[in-house]
Amino acid sequence: MKKISLIIMALLGNFYYSQHINPVAPINISGASLTHDQLKSYIDNVNNNTLIYRENDDYSLFKGSPYLDSTYKKVKIDDFLMPQKLRYNAYSDKMEFEKDGKIYDAQIPDNAVLNFFEFNKNFKKMKYTLEGKDHDGFLTIISEGKFLALYKKESIKLREGDGLNNGIVDHRGAVFSNQKPVYICLFDNKYSVLPKNKKEIINKFSIVQGLAKFIDDNKIDVKDDLDLAKLANYINDNLK
């Protein structure tokens, strides 16, 4: 009987260890697969005009803007400065550049990190599956760590007109409409939407000791990029 009890205790101990001491495996940050030589080759191809570009649609027919910021800005990929200035089209989920008065989509390699250093923002070209749907586009990097990576998706939708011109507001034409940003986390090698409130975040990462206290003590705002970066760093630092 004593021997059986010892066996049961050992099994329970192994279960506790697997669930609490080593709860998740380190995530695979796929951007690390892009080598320095691959990025150099990409920039060389851009300079030699050997890449194929797809011309964008004409958005002048619609009201509003498909851009969070319509200005073109200098961009670095790794240590390489892009030969063209780029801007992000939040409607098409593409990076654009202008050449000879026409707008084109830049063919950015998967896993490349685009550093818009003029306003301190990094986009990452990613393929990912979220809630059963495959995506191929750009996410803003909030934090990337050993166990948790956190990204921000900003998008603009084209809202169709829903009425006639009433003399005050013209509802006839389609309008570009900013969507609320969505925070996406890569945890345990799975992509999911980060919960929108503190209680659900604490439940999601319940294996992290002291998380509730950290959120309260630091007055973490779950809608603030800098606060969410602090939160992600704390989670990574307190998982082994």
PDB file of C-alpha atoms in Angstrom:
ATOM      1  CA  MET A   1       0.000   0.000   0.000  1.00  0.00           C
ATOM      2  CA  LYS A   2       2.832   2.362   0.916  1.00  0.00           C
ATOM      3  CA  LYS A   3       4.550   1.567  -2.372  1.00  0.00           C
ATOM      4  CA  ILE A   4       1.377   2.370  -4.342  1.00  0.00           C
ATOM      5  CA  SER A   5       1.018   5.684  -2.499  1.00  0.00           C
ATOM      6  CA  LEU A   6       4.573   6.621  -3.385  1.00  0.00           C
ATOM      7  CA  ILE A   7       3.937   5.831  -7.052  1.00  0.00           C
ATOM      8  CA  ILE A   8       0.779   7.991  -7.064  1.00  0.00           C
ATOM      9  CA  MET A   9       2.653  10.864  -5.425  1.00  0.00           C
ATOM     10  CA  ALA A  10       5.408  10.619  -8.017  1.00  0.00           C
ATOM     11  CA  LEU A  11       2.899  10.708 -10.875  1.00  0.00           C
ATOM     12  CA  LEU A  12       1.135  13.716  -9.374  1.00  0.00           C
ATOM     13  CA  GLY A  13       4.471  15.424  -8.949  1.00  0.00           C
ATOM     14  CA  ASN A  14       5.331  14.908 -12.614  1.00  0.00           C
ATOM     15  CA  PHE A  15       1.930  16.249 -13.616  1.00  0.00           C
ATOM     16  CA  TYR A  16       2.393  19.335 -11.431  1.00  0.00           C
ATOM     17  CA  TYR A  17       5.829  19.927 -12.947  1.00  0.00           C
ATOM     18  CA  SER A  18       4.551  19.632 -16.513  1.00  0.00           C
ATOM     19  CA  GLN A  19       1.655  22.011 -15.829  1.00  0.00           C
ATOM     20  CA  HIS A  20       3.318  24.626 -13.626  1.00  0.00           C
ATOM     21  CA  ILE A  21       7.096  24.536 -13.791  1.00  0.00           C
ATOM     22  CA  ASN A  22       7.420  24.084 -17.544  1.00  0.00           C
ATOM     23  CA  PRO A  23       3.973  25.124 -18.840  1.00  0.00           C
ATOM     24  CA  VAL A  24       4.865  26.187 -22.377  1.00  0.00           C
ATOM     25  CA  ALA A  25       7.659  25.672 -24.850  1.00  0.00           C
ATOM     26  CA  PRO A  26       9.604  28.673 -26.162  1.00  0.00           C
ATOM     27  CA  ILE A  27       7.832  30.205 -29.147  1.00  0.00           C
ATOM     28  CA  ASN A  28       9.235  30.068 -32.637  1.00  0.00           C
ATOM     29  CA  ILE A  29       9.846  33.665 -33.750  1.00  0.00           C
ATOM     30  CA  SER A  30       9.906  32.933 -37.463  1.00  0.00           C
ATOM     31  CA  GLY A  31      11.637  36.216 -38.323  1.00  0.00           C
ATOM     32  CA  ALA A  32      14.894  34.723 -37.106  1.00  0.00           C
ATOM     33  CA  SER A  33      14.898  32.491 -40.207  1.00  0.00           C
ATOM     34  CA  LEU A  34      15.722  35.449 -42.480  1.00  0.00           C
ATOM     35  CA  THR A  35      19.484  35.651 -42.806  1.00  0.00           C
ATOM     36  CA  HIS A  36      21.649  38.709 -43.359  1.00  0.00           C
ATOM     37  CA  ASP A  37      22.568  37.446 -46.836  1.00  0.00           C
ATOM     38  CA  GLN A  38      18.916  36.928 -47.779  1.00  0.00           C
ATOM     39  CA  LEU A  39      18.074  40.502 -46.811  1.00  0.00           C
ATOM     40  CA  LYS A  40      21.088  41.841 -48.719  1.00  0.00           C
ATOM     41  CA  SER A  41      20.010  39.856 -51.781  1.00  0.00           C
ATOM     42  CA  TYR A  42      16.509  41.316 -51.509  1.00  0.00           C
ATOM     43  CA  ILE A  43      17.807  44.903 -51.349  1.00  0.00           C
ATOM     44  CA  ASP A  44      20.143  44.253 -54.287  1.00  0.00           C
ATOM     45  CA  ASN A  45      17.203  42.976 -56.331  1.00  0.00           C
ATOM     46  CA  VAL A  46      15.200  46.086 -55.485  1.00  0.00           C
ATOM     47  CA  ASN A  47      18.095  48.290 -56.631  1.00  0.00           C
ATOM     48  CA  ASN A  48      18.380  46.344 -59.877  1.00  0.00           C
ATOM     49  CA  ASN A  49      14.619  46.583 -60.525  1.00  0.00           C
ATOM     50  CA  THR A  50      14.379  42.808 -60.906  1.00  0.00           C
ATOM     51  CA  LEU A  51      11.317  42.372 -58.665  1.00  0.00           C
ATOM     52  CA  ILE A  52       7.765  42.347 -59.972  1.00  0.00           C
ATOM     53  CA  TYR A  53       5.334  44.923 -58.610  1.00  0.00           C
ATOM     54  CA  ARG A  54       1.571  45.053 -58.765  1.00  0.00           C
ATOM     55  CA  GLU A  55      -0.013  48.447 -59.348  1.00  0.00           C
ATOM     56  CA  ASN A  56      -2.601  49.455 -56.762  1.00  0.00           C
ATOM     57  CA  ASP A  57      -6.237  50.275 -57.361  1.00  0.00           C
ATOM     58  CA  ASP A  58      -7.434  53.854 -57.609  1.00  0.00           C
ATOM     59  CA  TYR A  59      -8.829  54.864 -54.193  1.00  0.00           C
ATOM     60  CA  SER A  60      -9.810  58.381 -55.230  1.00  0.00           C
ATOM     61  CA  LEU A  61     -13.358  57.158 -55.906  1.00  0.00           C
ATOM     62  CA  PHE A  62     -13.955  56.722 -52.170  1.00  0.00           C
ATOM     63  CA  LYS A  63     -14.128  59.098 -49.241  1.00  0.00           C
ATOM     64  CA  GLY A  64     -11.550  59.028 -46.504  1.00  0.00           C
ATOM     65  CA  SER A  65      -8.148  57.363 -46.710  1.00  0.00           C
ATOM     66  CA  PRO A  66      -6.863  53.774 -46.718  1.00  0.00           C
ATOM     67  CA  TYR A  67      -3.744  54.979 -44.864  1.00  0.00           C
ATOM     68  CA  LEU A  68      -3.050  55.512 -41.192  1.00  0.00           C
ATOM     69  CA  ASP A  69      -0.363  57.911 -42.424  1.00  0.00           C
ATOM     70  CA  SER A  70      -0.314  58.775 -46.129  1.00  0.00           C
ATOM     71  CA  THR A  71       3.275  60.078 -46.188  1.00  0.00           C
ATOM     72  CA  TYR A  72       6.128  57.934 -47.495  1.00  0.00           C
ATOM     73  CA  LYS A  73       8.921  57.337 -44.996  1.00  0.00           C
ATOM     74  CA  LYS A  74      12.439  55.925 -44.971  1.00  0.00           C
ATOM     75  CA  VAL A  75      12.599  52.289 -43.953  1.00  0.00           C
ATOM     76  CA  LYS A  76      15.354  49.928 -42.859  1.00  0.00           C
ATOM     77  CA  ILE A  77      15.230  46.157 -43.139  1.00  0.00           C
ATOM     78  CA  ASP A  78      17.879  44.879 -40.752  1.00  0.00           C
ATOM     79  CA  ASP A  79      20.854  47.209 -41.442  1.00  0.00           C
ATOM     80  CA  PHE A  80      19.806  47.924 -45.014  1.00  0.00           C
ATOM     81  CA  LEU A  81      18.104  51.162 -46.049  1.00  0.00           C
ATOM     82  CA  MET A  82      15.345  50.588 -48.583  1.00  0.00           C
ATOM     83  CA  PRO A  83      15.969  52.474 -51.859  1.00  0.00           C
ATOM     84  CA  GLN A  84      12.334  53.624 -51.871  1.00  0.00           C
ATOM     85  CA  LYS A  85      10.328  55.293 -49.168  1.00  0.00           C
ATOM     86  CA  LEU A  86       7.317  53.222 -48.111  1.00  0.00           C
ATOM     87  CA  ARG A  87       3.914  53.698 -46.554  1.00  0.00           C
ATOM     88  CA  TYR A  88       1.505  51.167 -45.110  1.00  0.00           C
ATOM     89  CA  ASN A  89      -1.894  50.665 -46.736  1.00  0.00           C
ATOM     90  CA  ALA A  90      -4.094  49.529 -43.834  1.00  0.00           C
ATOM     91  CA  TYR A  91      -6.934  48.612 -46.227  1.00  0.00           C
ATOM     92  CA  SER A  92      -5.007  46.311 -48.578  1.00  0.00           C
ATOM     93  CA  ASP A  93      -2.497  45.240 -45.876  1.00  0.00           C
ATOM     94  CA  LYS A  94       0.373  46.104 -48.254  1.00  0.00           C
ATOM     95  CA  MET A  95       3.458  48.296 -48.241  1.00  0.00           C
ATOM     96  CA  GLU A  96       3.484  50.830 -51.068  1.00  0.00           C
ATOM     97  CA  PHE A  97       6.009  52.990 -52.874  1.00  0.00           C
ATOM     98  CA  GLU A  98       5.728  55.597 -55.617  1.00  0.00           C
ATOM     99  CA  LYS A  99       7.621  55.530 -58.891  1.00  0.00           C
ATOM    100  CA  ASP A 100       7.145  57.799 -61.918  1.00  0.00           C
ATOM    101  CA  GLY A 101       3.901  59.144 -60.471  1.00  0.00           C
ATOM    102  CA  LYS A 102       2.347  55.692 -60.009  1.00  0.00           C
ATOM    103  CA  ILE A 103       1.791  53.682 -56.808  1.00  0.00           C
ATOM    104  CA  TYR A 104       2.970  50.087 -56.512  1.00  0.00           C
ATOM    105  CA  ASP A 105       2.894  47.336 -53.896  1.00  0.00           C
ATOM    106  CA  ALA A 106       6.365  46.434 -52.624  1.00  0.00           C
ATOM    107  CA  GLN A 107       7.051  42.697 -52.596  1.00  0.00           C
ATOM    108  CA  ILE A 108       8.380  42.339 -49.046  1.00  0.00           C
ATOM    109  CA  PRO A 109       9.873  38.937 -48.096  1.00  0.00           C
ATOM    110  CA  ASP A 110       8.157  36.914 -45.384  1.00  0.00           C
ATOM    111  CA  ASN A 111       9.463  37.469 -41.831  1.00  0.00           C
ATOM    112  CA  ALA A 112      11.201  40.728 -42.736  1.00  0.00           C
ATOM    113  CA  VAL A 113      11.040  43.445 -40.068  1.00  0.00           C
ATOM    114  CA  LEU A 114      10.530  46.935 -41.471  1.00  0.00           C
ATOM    115  CA  ASN A 115      11.888  49.645 -39.190  1.00  0.00           C
ATOM    116  CA  PHE A 116      10.194  53.006 -39.826  1.00  0.00           C
ATOM    117  CA  PHE A 117      12.852  54.694 -37.730  1.00  0.00           C
ATOM    118  CA  GLU A 118      11.558  58.223 -38.376  1.00  0.00           C
ATOM    119  CA  PHE A 119       8.599  57.537 -36.102  1.00  0.00           C
ATOM    120  CA  ASN A 120       9.893  54.512 -34.172  1.00  0.00           C
ATOM    121  CA  LYS A 121       7.545  51.846 -35.487  1.00  0.00           C
ATOM    122  CA  ASN A 122       8.373  48.316 -36.619  1.00  0.00           C
ATOM    123  CA  PHE A 123       6.197  46.255 -38.948  1.00  0.00           C
ATOM    124  CA  LYS A 124       6.729  42.553 -39.563  1.00  0.00           C
ATOM    125  CA  LYS A 125       5.685  40.751 -42.740  1.00  0.00           C
ATOM    126  CA  MET A 126       3.957  37.619 -41.479  1.00  0.00           C
ATOM    127  CA  LYS A 127       1.894  34.628 -42.484  1.00  0.00           C
ATOM    128  CA  TYR A 128      -0.264  33.481 -39.589  1.00  0.00           C
ATOM    129  CA  THR A 129      -3.534  31.741 -38.769  1.00  0.00           C
ATOM    130  CA  LEU A 130      -5.952  33.500 -36.443  1.00  0.00           C
ATOM    131  CA  GLU A 131      -9.338  32.084 -35.436  1.00  0.00           C
ATOM    132  CA  GLY A 132      -9.256  29.610 -38.310  1.00  0.00           C
ATOM    133  CA  LYS A 133      -8.437  32.204 -40.979  1.00  0.00           C
ATOM    134  CA  ASP A 134      -5.107  32.491 -42.782  1.00  0.00           C
ATOM    135  CA  HIS A 135      -3.496  35.918 -43.055  1.00  0.00           C
ATOM    136  CA  ASP A 136      -0.589  37.246 -45.101  1.00  0.00           C
ATOM    137  CA  GLY A 137       0.283  40.822 -44.241  1.00  0.00           C
ATOM    138  CA  PHE A 138       1.845  43.188 -41.748  1.00  0.00           C
ATOM    139  CA  LEU A 139       1.652  43.438 -37.966  1.00  0.00           C
ATOM    140  CA  THR A 140       3.213  46.060 -35.716  1.00  0.00           C
ATOM    141  CA  ILE A 141       5.656  44.533 -33.237  1.00  0.00           C
ATOM    142  CA  ILE A 142       4.804  45.322 -29.617  1.00  0.00           C
ATOM    143  CA  SER A 143       7.152  42.779 -28.010  1.00  0.00           C
ATOM    144  CA  GLU A 144       8.876  39.545 -28.978  1.00  0.00           C
ATOM    145  CA  GLY A 145      10.196  37.292 -26.217  1.00  0.00           C
ATOM    146  CA  LYS A 146      11.080  33.689 -25.512  1.00  0.00           C
ATOM    147  CA  PHE A 147       7.577  32.541 -24.570  1.00  0.00           C
ATOM    148  CA  LEU A 148       5.255  35.336 -25.706  1.00  0.00           C
ATOM    149  CA  ALA A 149       5.215  37.627 -28.727  1.00  0.00           C
ATOM    150  CA  LEU A 150       2.693  40.443 -28.954  1.00  0.00           C
ATOM    151  CA  TYR A 151       1.634  42.255 -32.117  1.00  0.00           C
ATOM    152  CA  LYS A 152      -0.840  44.953 -33.082  1.00  0.00           C
ATOM    153  CA  LYS A 153      -3.094  44.827 -36.119  1.00  0.00           C
ATOM    154  CA  GLU A 154      -4.365  48.177 -37.376  1.00  0.00           C
ATOM    155  CA  SER A 155      -6.799  48.048 -40.259  1.00  0.00           C
ATOM    156  CA  ILE A 156      -9.135  50.172 -42.326  1.00  0.00           C
ATOM    157  CA  LYS A 157     -12.315  48.812 -43.906  1.00  0.00           C
ATOM    158  CA  LEU A 158     -14.312  50.125 -46.837  1.00  0.00           C
ATOM    159  CA  ARG A 159     -17.811  50.857 -45.564  1.00  0.00           C
ATOM    160  CA  GLU A 160     -20.474  50.973 -48.260  1.00  0.00           C
ATOM    161  CA  GLY A 161     -22.878  53.905 -48.407  1.00  0.00           C
ATOM    162  CA  ASP A 162     -26.132  53.237 -46.579  1.00  0.00           C
ATOM    163  CA  GLY A 163     -28.457  56.024 -47.632  1.00  0.00           C
ATOM    164  CA  LEU A 164     -29.063  59.185 -49.646  1.00  0.00           C
ATOM    165  CA  ASN A 165     -27.559  62.621 -49.218  1.00  0.00           C
ATOM    166  CA  ASN A 166     -29.620  64.301 -46.475  1.00  0.00           C
ATOM    167  CA  GLY A 167     -28.000  67.697 -46.993  1.00  0.00           C
ATOM    168  CA  ILE A 168     -25.815  67.338 -43.901  1.00  0.00           C
ATOM    169  CA  VAL A 169     -23.994  64.038 -44.370  1.00  0.00           C
ATOM    170  CA  ASP A 170     -23.559  62.342 -47.722  1.00  0.00           C
ATOM    171  CA  HIS A 171     -24.226  58.629 -47.197  1.00  0.00           C
ATOM    172  CA  ARG A 172     -24.204  57.704 -50.869  1.00  0.00           C
ATOM    173  CA  GLY A 173     -20.560  56.840 -51.412  1.00  0.00           C
ATOM    174  CA  ALA A 174     -18.315  54.223 -49.864  1.00  0.00           C
ATOM    175  CA  VAL A 175     -16.094  55.470 -47.037  1.00  0.00           C
ATOM    176  CA  PHE A 176     -12.815  54.226 -45.586  1.00  0.00           C
ATOM    177  CA  SER A 177     -13.400  53.579 -41.893  1.00  0.00           C
ATOM    178  CA  ASN A 178     -10.731  53.053 -39.219  1.00  0.00           C
ATOM    179  CA  GLN A 179     -11.198  49.862 -37.184  1.00  0.00           C
ATOM    180  CA  LYS A 180     -10.303  49.410 -33.545  1.00  0.00           C
ATOM    181  CA  PRO A 181      -6.815  47.904 -33.281  1.00  0.00           C
ATOM    182  CA  VAL A 182      -6.575  44.216 -32.429  1.00  0.00           C
ATOM    183  CA  TYR A 183      -3.723  42.889 -30.299  1.00  0.00           C
ATOM    184  CA  ILE A 184      -2.532  39.437 -31.343  1.00  0.00           C
ATOM    185  CA  CYS A 185      -0.369  37.223 -29.182  1.00  0.00           C
ATOM    186  CA  LEU A 186       1.760  34.262 -30.147  1.00  0.00           C
ATOM    187  CA  PHE A 187       1.844  32.001 -27.102  1.00  0.00           C
ATOM    188  CA  ASP A 188       2.537  28.283 -26.878  1.00  0.00           C
ATOM    189  CA  ASN A 189       3.130  28.487 -30.669  1.00  0.00           C
ATOM    190  CA  LYS A 190      -0.484  29.551 -31.307  1.00  0.00           C
ATOM    191  CA  TYR A 191      -1.885  32.894 -32.451  1.00  0.00           C
ATOM    192  CA  SER A 192      -4.867  34.320 -30.580  1.00  0.00           C
ATOM    193  CA  VAL A 193      -6.500  37.670 -29.913  1.00  0.00           C
ATOM    194  CA  LEU A 194      -5.349  39.198 -26.640  1.00  0.00           C
ATOM    195  CA  PRO A 195      -8.331  39.650 -24.281  1.00  0.00           C
ATOM    196  CA  LYS A 196      -9.574  43.234 -23.975  1.00  0.00           C
ATOM    197  CA  ASN A 197      -9.774  43.439 -20.191  1.00  0.00           C
ATOM    198  CA  LYS A 198      -7.378  42.798 -17.308  1.00  0.00           C
ATOM    199  CA  LYS A 199      -9.372  39.983 -15.702  1.00  0.00           C
ATOM    200  CA  GLU A 200      -9.419  37.908 -18.894  1.00  0.00           C
ATOM    201  CA  ILE A 201      -5.707  38.553 -19.471  1.00  0.00           C
ATOM    202  CA  ILE A 202      -4.930  37.338 -15.949  1.00  0.00           C
ATOM    203  CA  ASN A 203      -7.011  34.211 -16.583  1.00  0.00           C
ATOM    204  CA  LYS A 204      -5.313  33.578 -19.927  1.00  0.00           C
ATOM    205  CA  PHE A 205      -1.861  33.735 -18.336  1.00  0.00           C
ATOM    206  CA  SER A 206      -2.812  32.287 -14.956  1.00  0.00           C
ATOM    207  CA  ILE A 207       0.414  30.257 -14.874  1.00  0.00           C
ATOM    208  CA  VAL A 208       2.386  33.491 -14.441  1.00  0.00           C
ATOM    209  CA  GLN A 209       2.863  34.164 -10.742  1.00  0.00           C
ATOM    210  CA  GLY A 210       2.195  37.690  -9.494  1.00  0.00           C
ATOM    211  CA  LEU A 211       0.617  38.860 -12.762  1.00  0.00           C
ATOM    212  CA  ALA A 212      -2.447  40.450 -11.149  1.00  0.00           C
ATOM    213  CA  LYS A 213      -0.269  42.349  -8.682  1.00  0.00           C
ATOM    214  CA  PHE A 214       2.052  43.505 -11.470  1.00  0.00           C
ATOM    215  CA  ILE A 215      -0.893  44.832 -13.497  1.00  0.00           C
ATOM    216  CA  ASP A 216      -2.324  46.683 -10.492  1.00  0.00           C
ATOM    217  CA  ASP A 217       0.991  48.033  -9.202  1.00  0.00           C
ATOM    218  CA  ASN A 218       1.993  49.341 -12.628  1.00  0.00           C
ATOM    219  CA  LYS A 219      -1.496  50.571 -13.564  1.00  0.00           C
ATOM    220  CA  ILE A 220      -1.270  48.685 -16.866  1.00  0.00           C
ATOM    221  CA  ASP A 221      -3.539  50.093 -19.563  1.00  0.00           C
ATOM    222  CA  VAL A 222      -4.448  47.175 -21.876  1.00  0.00           C
ATOM    223  CA  LYS A 223      -5.046  49.634 -24.741  1.00  0.00           C
ATOM    224  CA  ASP A 224      -1.609  51.255 -24.507  1.00  0.00           C
ATOM    225  CA  ASP A 225       1.262  49.849 -26.591  1.00  0.00           C
ATOM    226  CA  LEU A 226       3.996  50.705 -24.080  1.00  0.00           C
ATOM    227  CA  ASP A 227       2.047  49.223 -21.172  1.00  0.00           C
ATOM    228  CA  LEU A 228       1.363  46.049 -23.141  1.00  0.00           C
ATOM    229  CA  ALA A 229       5.071  45.775 -23.960  1.00  0.00           C
ATOM    230  CA  LYS A 230       5.789  45.959 -20.212  1.00  0.00           C
ATOM    231  CA  LEU A 231       3.160  43.277 -19.609  1.00  0.00           C
ATOM    232  CA  ALA A 232       4.637  40.983 -22.271  1.00  0.00           C
ATOM    233  CA  ASN A 233       8.137  41.466 -20.873  1.00  0.00           C
ATOM    234  CA  TYR A 234       6.925  40.585 -17.369  1.00  0.00           C
ATOM    235  CA  ILE A 235       5.262  37.400 -18.637  1.00  0.00           C
ATOM    236  CA  ASN A 236       8.412  36.359 -20.501  1.00  0.00           C
ATOM    237  CA  ASP A 237      10.617  37.107 -17.495  1.00  0.00           C
ATOM    238  CA  ASN A 238       8.432  35.059 -15.146  1.00  0.00           C
ATOM    239  CA  LEU A 239       8.068  31.942 -17.265  1.00  0.00           C
ATOM    240  CA  LYS A 240      10.859  29.387 -17.171  1.00  0.00           C
TER     241      LYS A 240
END
